[in-house]
CSV table of N, CA and C and ligand atoms in Angstrom, one decimal:
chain,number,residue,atom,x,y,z
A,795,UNK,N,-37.1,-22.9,-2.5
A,795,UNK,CA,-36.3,-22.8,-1.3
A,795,UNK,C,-35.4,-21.6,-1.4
A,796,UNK,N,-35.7,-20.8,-0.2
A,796,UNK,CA,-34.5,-19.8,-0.6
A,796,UNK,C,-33.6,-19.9,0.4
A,797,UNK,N,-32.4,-19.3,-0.7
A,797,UNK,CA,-30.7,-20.0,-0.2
A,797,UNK,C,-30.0,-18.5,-0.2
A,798,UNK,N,-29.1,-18.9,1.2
A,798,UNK,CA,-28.2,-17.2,1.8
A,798,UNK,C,-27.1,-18.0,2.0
A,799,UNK,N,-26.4,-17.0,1.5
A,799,UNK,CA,-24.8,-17.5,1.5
A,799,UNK,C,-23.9,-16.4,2.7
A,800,UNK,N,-23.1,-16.5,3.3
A,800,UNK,CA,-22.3,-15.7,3.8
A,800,UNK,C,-20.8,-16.2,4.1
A,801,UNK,N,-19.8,-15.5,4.0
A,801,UNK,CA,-18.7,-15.6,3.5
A,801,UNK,C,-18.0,-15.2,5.1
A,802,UNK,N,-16.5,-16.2,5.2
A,802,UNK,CA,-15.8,-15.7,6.6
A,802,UNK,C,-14.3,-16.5,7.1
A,803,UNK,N,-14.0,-16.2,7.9
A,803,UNK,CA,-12.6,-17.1,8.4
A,803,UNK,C,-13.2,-18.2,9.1
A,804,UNK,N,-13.9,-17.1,10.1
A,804,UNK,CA,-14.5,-17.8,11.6
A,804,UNK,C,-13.9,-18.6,12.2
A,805,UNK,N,-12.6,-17.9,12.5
A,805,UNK,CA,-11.5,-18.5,13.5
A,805,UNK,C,-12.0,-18.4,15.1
A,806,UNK,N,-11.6,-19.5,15.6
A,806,UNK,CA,-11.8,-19.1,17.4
A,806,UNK,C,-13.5,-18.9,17.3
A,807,UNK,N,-14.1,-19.7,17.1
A,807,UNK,CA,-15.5,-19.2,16.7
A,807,UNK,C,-16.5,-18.5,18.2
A,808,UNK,N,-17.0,-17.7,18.3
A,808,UNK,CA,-17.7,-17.1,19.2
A,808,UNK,C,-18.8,-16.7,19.0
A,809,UNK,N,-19.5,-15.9,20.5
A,809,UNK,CA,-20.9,-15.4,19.9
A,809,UNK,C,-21.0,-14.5,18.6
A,810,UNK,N,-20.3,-13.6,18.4
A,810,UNK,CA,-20.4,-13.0,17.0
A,810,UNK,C,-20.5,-13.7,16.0
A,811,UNK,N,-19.8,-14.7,16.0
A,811,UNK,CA,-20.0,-15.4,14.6
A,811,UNK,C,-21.6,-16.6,14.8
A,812,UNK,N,-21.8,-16.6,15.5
A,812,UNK,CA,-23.0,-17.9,15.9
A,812,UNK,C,-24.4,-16.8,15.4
A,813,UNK,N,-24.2,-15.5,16.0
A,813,UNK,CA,-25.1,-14.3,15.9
A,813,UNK,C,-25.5,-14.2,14.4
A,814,UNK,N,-24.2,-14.2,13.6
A,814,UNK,CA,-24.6,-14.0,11.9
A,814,UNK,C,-25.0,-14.8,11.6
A,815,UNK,N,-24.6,-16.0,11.9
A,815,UNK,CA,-25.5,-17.5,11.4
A,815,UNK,C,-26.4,-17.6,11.5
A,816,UNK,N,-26.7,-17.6,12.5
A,816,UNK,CA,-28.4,-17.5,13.1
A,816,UNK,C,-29.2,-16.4,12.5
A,817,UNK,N,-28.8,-15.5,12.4
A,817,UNK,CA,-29.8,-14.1,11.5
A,817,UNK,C,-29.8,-14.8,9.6
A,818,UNK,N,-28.5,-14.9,9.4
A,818,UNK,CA,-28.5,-15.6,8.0
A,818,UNK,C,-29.4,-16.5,7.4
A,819,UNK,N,-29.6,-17.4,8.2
A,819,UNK,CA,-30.2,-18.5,8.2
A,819,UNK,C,-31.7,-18.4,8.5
A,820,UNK,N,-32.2,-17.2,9.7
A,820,UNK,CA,-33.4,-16.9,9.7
A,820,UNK,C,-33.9,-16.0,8.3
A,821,UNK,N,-33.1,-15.9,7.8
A,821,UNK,CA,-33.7,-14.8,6.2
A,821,UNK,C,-34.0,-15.9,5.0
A,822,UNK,N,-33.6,-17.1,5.3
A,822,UNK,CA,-34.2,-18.4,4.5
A,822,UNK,C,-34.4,-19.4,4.8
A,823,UNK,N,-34.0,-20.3,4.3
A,823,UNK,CA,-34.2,-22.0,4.4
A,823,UNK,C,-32.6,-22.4,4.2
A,824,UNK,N,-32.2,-22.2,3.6
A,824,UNK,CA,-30.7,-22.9,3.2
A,824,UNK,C,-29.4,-21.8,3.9
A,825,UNK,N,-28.2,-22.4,4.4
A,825,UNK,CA,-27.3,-21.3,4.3
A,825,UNK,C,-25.8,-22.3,4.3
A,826,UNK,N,-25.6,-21.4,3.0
A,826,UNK,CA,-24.1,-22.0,2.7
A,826,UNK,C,-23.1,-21.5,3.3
A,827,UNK,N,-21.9,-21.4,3.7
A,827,UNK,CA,-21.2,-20.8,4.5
A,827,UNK,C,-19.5,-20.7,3.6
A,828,UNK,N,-19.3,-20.0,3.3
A,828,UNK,CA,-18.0,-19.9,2.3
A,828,UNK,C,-16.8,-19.5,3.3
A,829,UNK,N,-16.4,-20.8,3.9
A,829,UNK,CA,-14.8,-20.3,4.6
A,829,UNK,C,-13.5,-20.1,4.4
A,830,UNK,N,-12.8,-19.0,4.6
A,830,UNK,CA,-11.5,-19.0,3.6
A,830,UNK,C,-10.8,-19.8,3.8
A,831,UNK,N,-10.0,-20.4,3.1
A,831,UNK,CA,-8.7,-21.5,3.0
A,831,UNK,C,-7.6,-21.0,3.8
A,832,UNK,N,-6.6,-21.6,4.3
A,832,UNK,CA,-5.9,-21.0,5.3
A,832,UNK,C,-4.8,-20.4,3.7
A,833,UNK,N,-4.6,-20.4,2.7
A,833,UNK,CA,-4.4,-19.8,1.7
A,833,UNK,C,-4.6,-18.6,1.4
A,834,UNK,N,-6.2,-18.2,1.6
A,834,UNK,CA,-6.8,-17.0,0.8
A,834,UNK,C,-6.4,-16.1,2.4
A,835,UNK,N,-6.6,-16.6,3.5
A,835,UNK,CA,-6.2,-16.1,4.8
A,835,UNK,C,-4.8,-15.3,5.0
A,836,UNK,N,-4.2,-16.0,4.1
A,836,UNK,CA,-2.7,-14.9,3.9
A,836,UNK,C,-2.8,-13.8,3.2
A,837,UNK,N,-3.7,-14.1,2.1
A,837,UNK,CA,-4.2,-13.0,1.1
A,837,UNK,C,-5.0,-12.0,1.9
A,838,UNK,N,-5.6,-12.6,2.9
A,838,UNK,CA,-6.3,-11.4,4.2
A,838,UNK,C,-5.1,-10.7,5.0
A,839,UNK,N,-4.2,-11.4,5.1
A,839,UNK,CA,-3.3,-11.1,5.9
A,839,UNK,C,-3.7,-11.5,7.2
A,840,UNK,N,-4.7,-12.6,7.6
A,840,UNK,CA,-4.9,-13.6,8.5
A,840,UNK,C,-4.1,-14.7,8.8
A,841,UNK,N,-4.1,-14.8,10.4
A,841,UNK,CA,-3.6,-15.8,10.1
A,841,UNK,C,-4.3,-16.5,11.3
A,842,UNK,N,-4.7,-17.9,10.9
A,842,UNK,CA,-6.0,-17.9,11.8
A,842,UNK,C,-5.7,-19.1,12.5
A,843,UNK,N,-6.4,-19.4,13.7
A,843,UNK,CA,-5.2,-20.4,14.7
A,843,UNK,C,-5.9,-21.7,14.5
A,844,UNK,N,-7.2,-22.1,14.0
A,844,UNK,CA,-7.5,-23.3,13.7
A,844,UNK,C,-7.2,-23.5,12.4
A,845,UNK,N,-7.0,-24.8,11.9
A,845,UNK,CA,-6.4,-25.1,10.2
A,845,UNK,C,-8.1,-24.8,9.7
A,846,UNK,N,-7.6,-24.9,8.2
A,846,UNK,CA,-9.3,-24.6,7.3
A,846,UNK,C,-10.0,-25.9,7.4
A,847,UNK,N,-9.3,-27.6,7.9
A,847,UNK,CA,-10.1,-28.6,8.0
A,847,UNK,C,-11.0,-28.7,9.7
A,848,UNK,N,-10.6,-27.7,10.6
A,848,UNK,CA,-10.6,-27.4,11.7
A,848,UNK,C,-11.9,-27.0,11.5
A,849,UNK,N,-12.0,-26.2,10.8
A,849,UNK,CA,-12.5,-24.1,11.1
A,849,UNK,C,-13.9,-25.1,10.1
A,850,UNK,N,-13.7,-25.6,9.2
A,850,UNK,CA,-14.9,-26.2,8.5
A,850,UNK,C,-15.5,-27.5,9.1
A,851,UNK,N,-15.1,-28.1,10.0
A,851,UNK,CA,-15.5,-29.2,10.7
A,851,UNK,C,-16.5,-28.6,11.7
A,852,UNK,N,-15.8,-27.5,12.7
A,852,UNK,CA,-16.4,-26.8,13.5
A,852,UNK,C,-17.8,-26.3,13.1
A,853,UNK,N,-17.8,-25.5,11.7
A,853,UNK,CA,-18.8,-25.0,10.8
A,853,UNK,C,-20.1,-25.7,10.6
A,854,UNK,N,-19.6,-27.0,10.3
A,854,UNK,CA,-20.4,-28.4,10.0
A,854,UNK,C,-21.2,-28.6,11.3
A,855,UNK,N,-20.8,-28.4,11.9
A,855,UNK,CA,-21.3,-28.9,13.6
A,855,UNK,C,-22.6,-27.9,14.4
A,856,UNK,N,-22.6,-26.8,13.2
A,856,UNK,CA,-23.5,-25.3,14.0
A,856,UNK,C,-25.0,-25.8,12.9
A,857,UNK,N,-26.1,-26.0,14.0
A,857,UNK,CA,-27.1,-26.0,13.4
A,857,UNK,C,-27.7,-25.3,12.0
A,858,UNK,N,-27.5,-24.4,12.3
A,858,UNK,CA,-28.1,-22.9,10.8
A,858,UNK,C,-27.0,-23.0,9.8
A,859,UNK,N,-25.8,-23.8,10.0
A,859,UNK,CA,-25.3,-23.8,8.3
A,859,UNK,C,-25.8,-25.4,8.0
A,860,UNK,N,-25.4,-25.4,7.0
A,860,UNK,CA,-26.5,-26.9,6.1
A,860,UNK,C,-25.5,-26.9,4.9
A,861,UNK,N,-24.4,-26.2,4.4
A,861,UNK,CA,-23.5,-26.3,3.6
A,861,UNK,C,-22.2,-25.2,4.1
A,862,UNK,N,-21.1,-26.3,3.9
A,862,UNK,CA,-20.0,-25.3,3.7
A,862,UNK,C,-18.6,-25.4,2.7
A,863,UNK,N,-18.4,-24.3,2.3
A,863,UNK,CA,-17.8,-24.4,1.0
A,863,UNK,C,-16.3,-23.4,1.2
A,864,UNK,N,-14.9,-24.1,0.2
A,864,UNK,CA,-13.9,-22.8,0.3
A,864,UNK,C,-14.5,-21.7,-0.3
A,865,UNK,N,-13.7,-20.3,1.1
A,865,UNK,CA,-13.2,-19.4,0.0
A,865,UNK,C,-12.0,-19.1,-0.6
A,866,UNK,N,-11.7,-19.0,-1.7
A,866,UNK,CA,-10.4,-19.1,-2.0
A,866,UNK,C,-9.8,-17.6,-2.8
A,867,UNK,N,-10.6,-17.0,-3.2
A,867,UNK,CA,-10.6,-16.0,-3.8
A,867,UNK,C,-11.2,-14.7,-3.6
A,868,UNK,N,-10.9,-13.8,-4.0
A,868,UNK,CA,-12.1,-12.8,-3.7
A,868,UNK,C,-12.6,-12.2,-4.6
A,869,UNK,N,-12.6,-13.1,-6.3
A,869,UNK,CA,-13.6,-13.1,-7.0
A,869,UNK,C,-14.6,-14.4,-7.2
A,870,UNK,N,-14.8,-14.6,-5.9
A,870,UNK,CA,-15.4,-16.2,-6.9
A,870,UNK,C,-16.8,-16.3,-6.2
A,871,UNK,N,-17.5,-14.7,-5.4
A,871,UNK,CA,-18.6,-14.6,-5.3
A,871,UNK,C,-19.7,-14.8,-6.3
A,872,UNK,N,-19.6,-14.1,-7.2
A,872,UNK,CA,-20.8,-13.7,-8.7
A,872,UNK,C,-21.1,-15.5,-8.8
A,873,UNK,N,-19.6,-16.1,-8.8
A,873,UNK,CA,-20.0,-17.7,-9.5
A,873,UNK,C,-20.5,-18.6,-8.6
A,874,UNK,N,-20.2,-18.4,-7.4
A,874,UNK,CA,-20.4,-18.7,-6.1
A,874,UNK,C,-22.4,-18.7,-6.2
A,875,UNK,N,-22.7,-17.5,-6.4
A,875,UNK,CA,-24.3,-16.9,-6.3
A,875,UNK,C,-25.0,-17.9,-7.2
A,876,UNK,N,-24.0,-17.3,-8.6
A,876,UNK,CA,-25.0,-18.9,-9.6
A,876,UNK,C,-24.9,-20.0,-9.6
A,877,UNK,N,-23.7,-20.1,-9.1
A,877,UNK,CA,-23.3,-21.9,-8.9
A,877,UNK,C,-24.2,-22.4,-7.9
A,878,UNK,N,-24.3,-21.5,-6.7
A,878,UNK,CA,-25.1,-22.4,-5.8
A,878,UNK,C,-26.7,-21.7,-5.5
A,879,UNK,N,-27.0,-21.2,-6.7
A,879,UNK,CA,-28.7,-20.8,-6.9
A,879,UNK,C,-28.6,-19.7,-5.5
A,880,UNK,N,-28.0,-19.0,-5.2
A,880,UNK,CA,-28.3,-18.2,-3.7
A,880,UNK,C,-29.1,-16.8,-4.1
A,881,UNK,N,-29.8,-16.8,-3.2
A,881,UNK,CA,-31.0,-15.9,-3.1
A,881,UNK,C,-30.3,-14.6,-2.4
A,882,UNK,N,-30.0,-15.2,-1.4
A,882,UNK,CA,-29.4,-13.8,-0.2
A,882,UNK,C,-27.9,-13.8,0.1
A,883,UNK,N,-27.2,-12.8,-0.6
A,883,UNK,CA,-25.8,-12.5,0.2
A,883,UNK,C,-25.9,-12.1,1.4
A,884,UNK,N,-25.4,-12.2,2.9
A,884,UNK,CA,-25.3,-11.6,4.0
A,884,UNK,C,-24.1,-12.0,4.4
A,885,UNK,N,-23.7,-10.4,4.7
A,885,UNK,CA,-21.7,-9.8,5.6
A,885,UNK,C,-22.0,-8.9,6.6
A,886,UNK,N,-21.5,-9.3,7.6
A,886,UNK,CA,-21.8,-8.4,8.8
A,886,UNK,C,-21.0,-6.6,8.1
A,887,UNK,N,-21.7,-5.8,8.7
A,887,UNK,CA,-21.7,-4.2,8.4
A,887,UNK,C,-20.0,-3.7,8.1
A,888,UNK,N,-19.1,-4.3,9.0
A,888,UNK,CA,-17.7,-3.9,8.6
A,888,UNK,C,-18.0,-3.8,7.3
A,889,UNK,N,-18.6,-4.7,6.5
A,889,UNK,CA,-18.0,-4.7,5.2
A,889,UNK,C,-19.3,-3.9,4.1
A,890,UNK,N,-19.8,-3.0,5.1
A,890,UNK,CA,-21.4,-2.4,4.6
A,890,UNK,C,-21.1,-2.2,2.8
A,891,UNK,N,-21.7,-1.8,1.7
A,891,UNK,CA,-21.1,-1.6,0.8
A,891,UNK,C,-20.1,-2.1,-0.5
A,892,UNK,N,-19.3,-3.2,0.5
A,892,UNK,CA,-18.1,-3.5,-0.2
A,892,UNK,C,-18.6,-4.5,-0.9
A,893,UNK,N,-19.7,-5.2,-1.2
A,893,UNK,CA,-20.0,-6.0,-2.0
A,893,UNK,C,-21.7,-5.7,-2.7
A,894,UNK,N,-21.5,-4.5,-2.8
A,894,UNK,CA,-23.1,-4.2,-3.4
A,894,UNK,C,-22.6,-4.6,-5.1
A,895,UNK,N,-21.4,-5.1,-5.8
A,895,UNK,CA,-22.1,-5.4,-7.1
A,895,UNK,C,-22.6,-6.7,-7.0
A,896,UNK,N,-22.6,-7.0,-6.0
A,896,UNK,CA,-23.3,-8.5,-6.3
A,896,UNK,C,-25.4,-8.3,-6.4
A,897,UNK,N,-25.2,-6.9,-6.1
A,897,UNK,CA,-27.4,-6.9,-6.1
A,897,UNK,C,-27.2,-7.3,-7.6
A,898,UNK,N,-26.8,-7.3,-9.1
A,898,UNK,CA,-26.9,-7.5,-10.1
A,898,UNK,C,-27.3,-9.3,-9.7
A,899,UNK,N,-27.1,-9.7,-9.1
A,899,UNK,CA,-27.7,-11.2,-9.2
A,899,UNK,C,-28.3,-11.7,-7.6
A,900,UNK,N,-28.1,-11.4,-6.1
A,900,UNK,CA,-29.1,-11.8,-5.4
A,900,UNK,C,-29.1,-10.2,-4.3
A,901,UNK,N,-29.8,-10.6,-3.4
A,901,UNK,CA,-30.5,-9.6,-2.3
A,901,UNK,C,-28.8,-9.5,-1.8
A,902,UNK,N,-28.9,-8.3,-1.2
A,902,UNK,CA,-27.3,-8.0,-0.2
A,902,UNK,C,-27.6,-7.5,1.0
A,903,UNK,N,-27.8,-8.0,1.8
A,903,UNK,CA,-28.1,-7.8,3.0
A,903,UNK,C,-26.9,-7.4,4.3
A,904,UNK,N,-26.7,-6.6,4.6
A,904,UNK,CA,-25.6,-6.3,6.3
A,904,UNK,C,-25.8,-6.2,7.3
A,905,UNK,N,-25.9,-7.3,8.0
A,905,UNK,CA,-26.1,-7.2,9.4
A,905,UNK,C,-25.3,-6.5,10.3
A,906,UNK,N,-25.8,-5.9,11.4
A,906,UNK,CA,-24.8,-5.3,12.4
A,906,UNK,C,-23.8,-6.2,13.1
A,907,UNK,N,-22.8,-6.1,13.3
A,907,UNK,CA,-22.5,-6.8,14.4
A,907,UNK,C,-22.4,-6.8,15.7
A,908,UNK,N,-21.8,-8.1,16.5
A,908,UNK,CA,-22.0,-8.2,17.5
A,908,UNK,C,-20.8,-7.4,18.3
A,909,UNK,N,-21.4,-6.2,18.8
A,909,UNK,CA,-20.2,-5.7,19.8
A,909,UNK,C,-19.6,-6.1,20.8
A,910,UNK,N,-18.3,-6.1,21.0
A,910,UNK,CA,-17.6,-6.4,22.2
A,910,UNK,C,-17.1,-7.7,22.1
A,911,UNK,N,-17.1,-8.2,20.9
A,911,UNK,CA,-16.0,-9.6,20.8
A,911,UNK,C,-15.9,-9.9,19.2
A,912,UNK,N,-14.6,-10.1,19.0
A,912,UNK,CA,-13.6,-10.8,17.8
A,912,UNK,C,-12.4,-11.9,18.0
A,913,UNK,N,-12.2,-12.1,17.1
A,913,UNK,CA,-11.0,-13.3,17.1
A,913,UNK,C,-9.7,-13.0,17.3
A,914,UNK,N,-10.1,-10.9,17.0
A,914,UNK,CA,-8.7,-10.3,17.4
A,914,UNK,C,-8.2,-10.4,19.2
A,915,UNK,N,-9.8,-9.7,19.7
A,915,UNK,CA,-9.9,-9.1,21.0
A,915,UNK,C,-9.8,-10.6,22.0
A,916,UNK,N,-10.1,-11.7,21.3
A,916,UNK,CA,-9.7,-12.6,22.3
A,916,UNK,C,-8.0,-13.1,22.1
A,917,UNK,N,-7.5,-13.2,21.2
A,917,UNK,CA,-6.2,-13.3,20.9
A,917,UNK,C,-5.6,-12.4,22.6
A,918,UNK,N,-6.4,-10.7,21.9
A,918,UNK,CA,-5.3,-9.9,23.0
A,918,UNK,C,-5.7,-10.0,24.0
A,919,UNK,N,-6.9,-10.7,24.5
A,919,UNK,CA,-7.3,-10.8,26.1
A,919,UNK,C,-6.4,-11.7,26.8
A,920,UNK,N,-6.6,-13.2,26.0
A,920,UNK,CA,-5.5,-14.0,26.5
A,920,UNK,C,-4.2,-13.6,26.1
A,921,UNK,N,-3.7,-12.7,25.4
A,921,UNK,CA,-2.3,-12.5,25.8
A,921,UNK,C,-1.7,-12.1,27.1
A,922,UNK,N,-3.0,-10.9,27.3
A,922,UNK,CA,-2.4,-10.2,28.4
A,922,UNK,C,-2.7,-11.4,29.7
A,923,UNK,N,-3.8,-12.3,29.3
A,923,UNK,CA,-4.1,-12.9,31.0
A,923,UNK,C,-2.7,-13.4,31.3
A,924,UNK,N,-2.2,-14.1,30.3
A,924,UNK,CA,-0.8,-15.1,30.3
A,924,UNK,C,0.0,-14.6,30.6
A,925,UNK,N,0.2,-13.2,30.4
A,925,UNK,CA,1.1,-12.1,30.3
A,925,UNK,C,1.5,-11.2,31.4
A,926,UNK,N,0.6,-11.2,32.2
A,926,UNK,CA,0.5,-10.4,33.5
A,926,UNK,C,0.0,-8.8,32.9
B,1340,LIG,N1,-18.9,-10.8,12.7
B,1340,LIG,C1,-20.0,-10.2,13.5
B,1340,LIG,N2,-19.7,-9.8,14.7
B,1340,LIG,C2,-18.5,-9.9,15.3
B,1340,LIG,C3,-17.4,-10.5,14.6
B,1340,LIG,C4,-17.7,-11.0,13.3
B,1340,LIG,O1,-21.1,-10.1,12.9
B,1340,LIG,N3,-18.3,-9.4,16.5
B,1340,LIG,C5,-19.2,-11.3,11.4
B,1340,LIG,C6,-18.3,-10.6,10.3
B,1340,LIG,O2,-18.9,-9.3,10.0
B,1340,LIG,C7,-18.4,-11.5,9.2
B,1340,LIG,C8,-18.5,-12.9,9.9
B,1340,LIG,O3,-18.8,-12.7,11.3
B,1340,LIG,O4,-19.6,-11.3,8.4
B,1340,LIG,C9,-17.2,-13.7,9.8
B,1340,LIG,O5,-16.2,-12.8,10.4
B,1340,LIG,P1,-14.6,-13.1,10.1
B,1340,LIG,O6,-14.4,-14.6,10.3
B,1340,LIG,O7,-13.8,-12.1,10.7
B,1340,LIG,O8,-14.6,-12.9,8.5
B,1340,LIG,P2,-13.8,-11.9,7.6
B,1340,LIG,O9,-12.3,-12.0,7.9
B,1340,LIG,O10,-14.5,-10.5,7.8
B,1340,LIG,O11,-14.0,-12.5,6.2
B,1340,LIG,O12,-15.0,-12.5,1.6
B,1340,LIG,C10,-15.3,-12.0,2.9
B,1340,LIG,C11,-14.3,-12.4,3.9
B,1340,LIG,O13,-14.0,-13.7,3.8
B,1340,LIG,C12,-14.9,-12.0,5.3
């Protein structure tokens, strides 16, 4: 069975995030989904408008994940890969690069992303609709 892990906030969840799941999940059979804790989110400098029991309930409910797990750290990929036997890392392209030491243990794959929507850009849409 091959198993892809991908890692995220996935606040406000939209087509861009349903997009990586669905590609993630087409590259195997299994896909774990590692969400950050509204903890490690401060460590992002996030701050994200559904809580982390929210954001992982939501998670649960999307066909193409089949596991979801904290992130809490932003070392705890390497143990992450062995702990849960994963075959495929996959991060959408913002983060092209930033995680190639993990090819020492599975595949690293970057998807493109989906243009023209984030969790920032809808924040500022509805500001302004409210806003005049
Ligand atoms: N994404 C995408 N297209 C968008 C928006 C997001 O493909 N238009 C992808 C991102 O590239 C990421 C995933 O959706 O792979 C989740 O995005 P975020 O929730 O913004 O995650 P991020 O804050 O980038 O956290 O350790 C890694 C971090 O936890 C990643």
């Amino acid at each position: 069975m091959k198993k892809v892990i991908t890692y995220g906030t996935f606040d406000l969840l939209h087509n861009g995030h349903i997009n990586i799941l669905r590609r993630a999940k087409e590259l195997g059979d299994h896909l774990t989904v590692a969400i950050s804790t509204d903890e490690f989110n401060a460590i992002k400098n996030k701050k994200a408008y559904h809580s982390y029991e929210n954001r992982k309930m939501i998670l649960e409910a999307i066909r193409y994940v089949d596991e979801v797990i904290p992130e809490e750290d932003w070392e705890q990929k390497i143990d992450d890969v062995q702990k849960h036997d994963i075959d495929i890392f996959v991060m959408g392209d913002d983060w092209e690069g930033k995680f190639d030491f993990l090819k020492d243990y599975c595949e690293v794959i970057y998807l493109p992303r989906t243009v023209g929507i984030s969790t920032t850009k809808i924040k500022k849409d509805l500001f302004k609709v409210n806003n005049g």
